């Protein structure tokens, strides 16, 4: 789709049926901004009704909800279902880890999913880059906390006695 945009093609209709035969699929239009053209969400829902355990459809719908609709809660549900359908898919695990970090700021949970993703897809540069980006971001947050004079390091909390004159 991005290549087509570079060539000046901004709207594509995908469909089967009608005069071409091949089933009763409706056409779906992808708009210029990649947003919700007419029927995209309905298309995903129909595909999931027909194939409820298909990890690719679950992941794609979760990604649509996350990126196009900004519905993080619903995207989390569909990423979870995609992981249940294919627990060794590094791309799904990586996307879910990113969502967990953005939605919950749960570093331990996100780290666990990123580690599983990296193990499942050691050759996938997108998965590895997402994990590296997460590590970079969390390290920066830790550094900013360490440099904050109002934050007392955990080791010193119990060792500090109140000053008495």
Short mmCIF file of C-alpha atoms in Angstrom, two decimals, residues 67-152:
data_model
loop_
_atom_site.label_atom_id
_atom_site.label_comp_id
_atom_site.label_asym_id
_atom_site.label_seq_id
_atom_site.Cartn_x
_atom_site.Cartn_y
_atom_site.Cartn_z
CA UNK A 67 -3.40 2.25 15.30
CA UNK A 68 -6.50 3.48 13.48
CA UNK A 69 -9.14 3.57 16.21
CA UNK A 70 -6.84 4.19 19.21
CA UNK A 71 -9.02 1.75 21.15
CA UNK A 72 -6.27 0.31 23.34
CA UNK A 73 -8.53 -1.74 25.62
CA UNK A 74 -10.22 -3.53 22.75
CA UNK A 75 -6.88 -3.96 20.96
CA UNK A 76 -5.51 -5.59 24.12
CA UNK A 77 -8.37 -8.10 24.05
CA UNK A 78 -7.69 -9.08 20.44
CA UNK A 79 -3.91 -9.25 20.89
CA UNK A 80 -4.53 -11.56 23.86
CA UNK A 81 -6.72 -13.78 21.72
CA UNK A 82 -4.09 -13.78 18.95
CA UNK A 83 -1.43 -14.89 21.45
CA UNK A 84 -3.68 -17.71 22.63
CA UNK A 85 -4.15 -18.77 19.00
CA UNK A 86 -0.39 -18.67 18.26
CA UNK A 87 1.76 -18.26 21.39
CA UNK A 88 5.02 -18.51 19.42
CA UNK A 89 4.39 -15.66 16.97
CA UNK A 90 7.08 -13.11 17.79
CA UNK A 91 5.36 -10.29 15.95
CA UNK A 92 2.13 -10.68 17.92
CA UNK A 93 4.06 -10.90 21.20
CA UNK A 94 6.07 -7.80 20.33
CA UNK A 95 3.01 -5.75 19.37
CA UNK A 96 1.23 -6.84 22.54
CA UNK A 97 4.27 -5.93 24.67
CA UNK A 98 4.30 -2.46 23.13
CA UNK A 99 0.59 -2.07 23.86
CA UNK A 100 1.01 -3.28 27.46
CA UNK A 101 3.75 -0.71 28.01
CA UNK A 102 1.73 2.12 26.47
CA UNK A 103 -1.56 1.23 28.18
CA UNK A 104 -0.44 0.03 31.63
CA UNK A 105 3.19 1.19 31.95
CA UNK A 106 3.86 -2.27 33.41
CA UNK A 107 7.57 -2.67 32.75
CA UNK A 108 7.83 -6.23 34.08
CA UNK A 109 4.91 -7.52 32.02
CA UNK A 110 6.06 -5.72 28.86
CA UNK A 111 9.62 -7.00 29.36
CA UNK A 112 8.32 -10.55 29.66
CA UNK A 113 6.41 -10.32 26.39
CA UNK A 114 9.31 -8.61 24.60
CA UNK A 115 11.68 -11.36 25.78
CA UNK A 116 9.28 -14.04 24.55
CA UNK A 117 8.99 -12.20 21.23
CA UNK A 118 12.77 -11.94 20.85
CA UNK A 119 13.17 -15.66 21.58
CA UNK A 120 10.36 -16.62 19.20
CA UNK A 121 11.67 -14.46 16.34
CA UNK A 122 15.44 -13.99 16.74
CA UNK A 123 15.87 -13.14 13.05
CA UNK A 124 12.98 -10.65 12.85
CA UNK A 125 14.57 -7.21 12.84
CA UNK A 126 11.26 -5.45 13.56
CA UNK A 127 10.73 -7.49 16.71
CA UNK A 128 14.32 -6.92 17.82
CA UNK A 129 14.08 -3.18 17.06
CA UNK A 130 10.83 -2.86 19.04
CA UNK A 131 12.48 -4.56 22.02
CA UNK A 132 15.55 -2.33 21.72
CA UNK A 133 13.34 0.76 21.56
CA UNK A 134 11.50 -0.36 24.68
CA UNK A 135 14.78 -0.96 26.54
CA UNK A 136 16.04 2.45 25.47
CA UNK A 137 12.85 4.17 26.63
CA UNK A 138 12.73 2.39 29.99
CA UNK A 139 16.43 3.10 30.60
CA UNK A 140 15.83 6.81 29.94
CA UNK A 141 12.96 6.80 32.44
CA UNK A 142 15.16 5.10 35.05
CA UNK A 143 17.94 7.63 34.40
CA UNK A 144 15.58 10.56 34.83
CA UNK A 145 14.35 9.08 38.12
CA UNK A 146 17.93 8.65 39.35
CA UNK A 147 18.71 12.28 38.56
CA UNK A 148 15.64 13.59 40.37
CA UNK A 149 16.76 15.07 43.72
CA UNK A 150 13.30 14.43 45.21
CA UNK A 151 13.57 10.66 44.76
CA UNK A 152 15.33 8.73 47.53
#
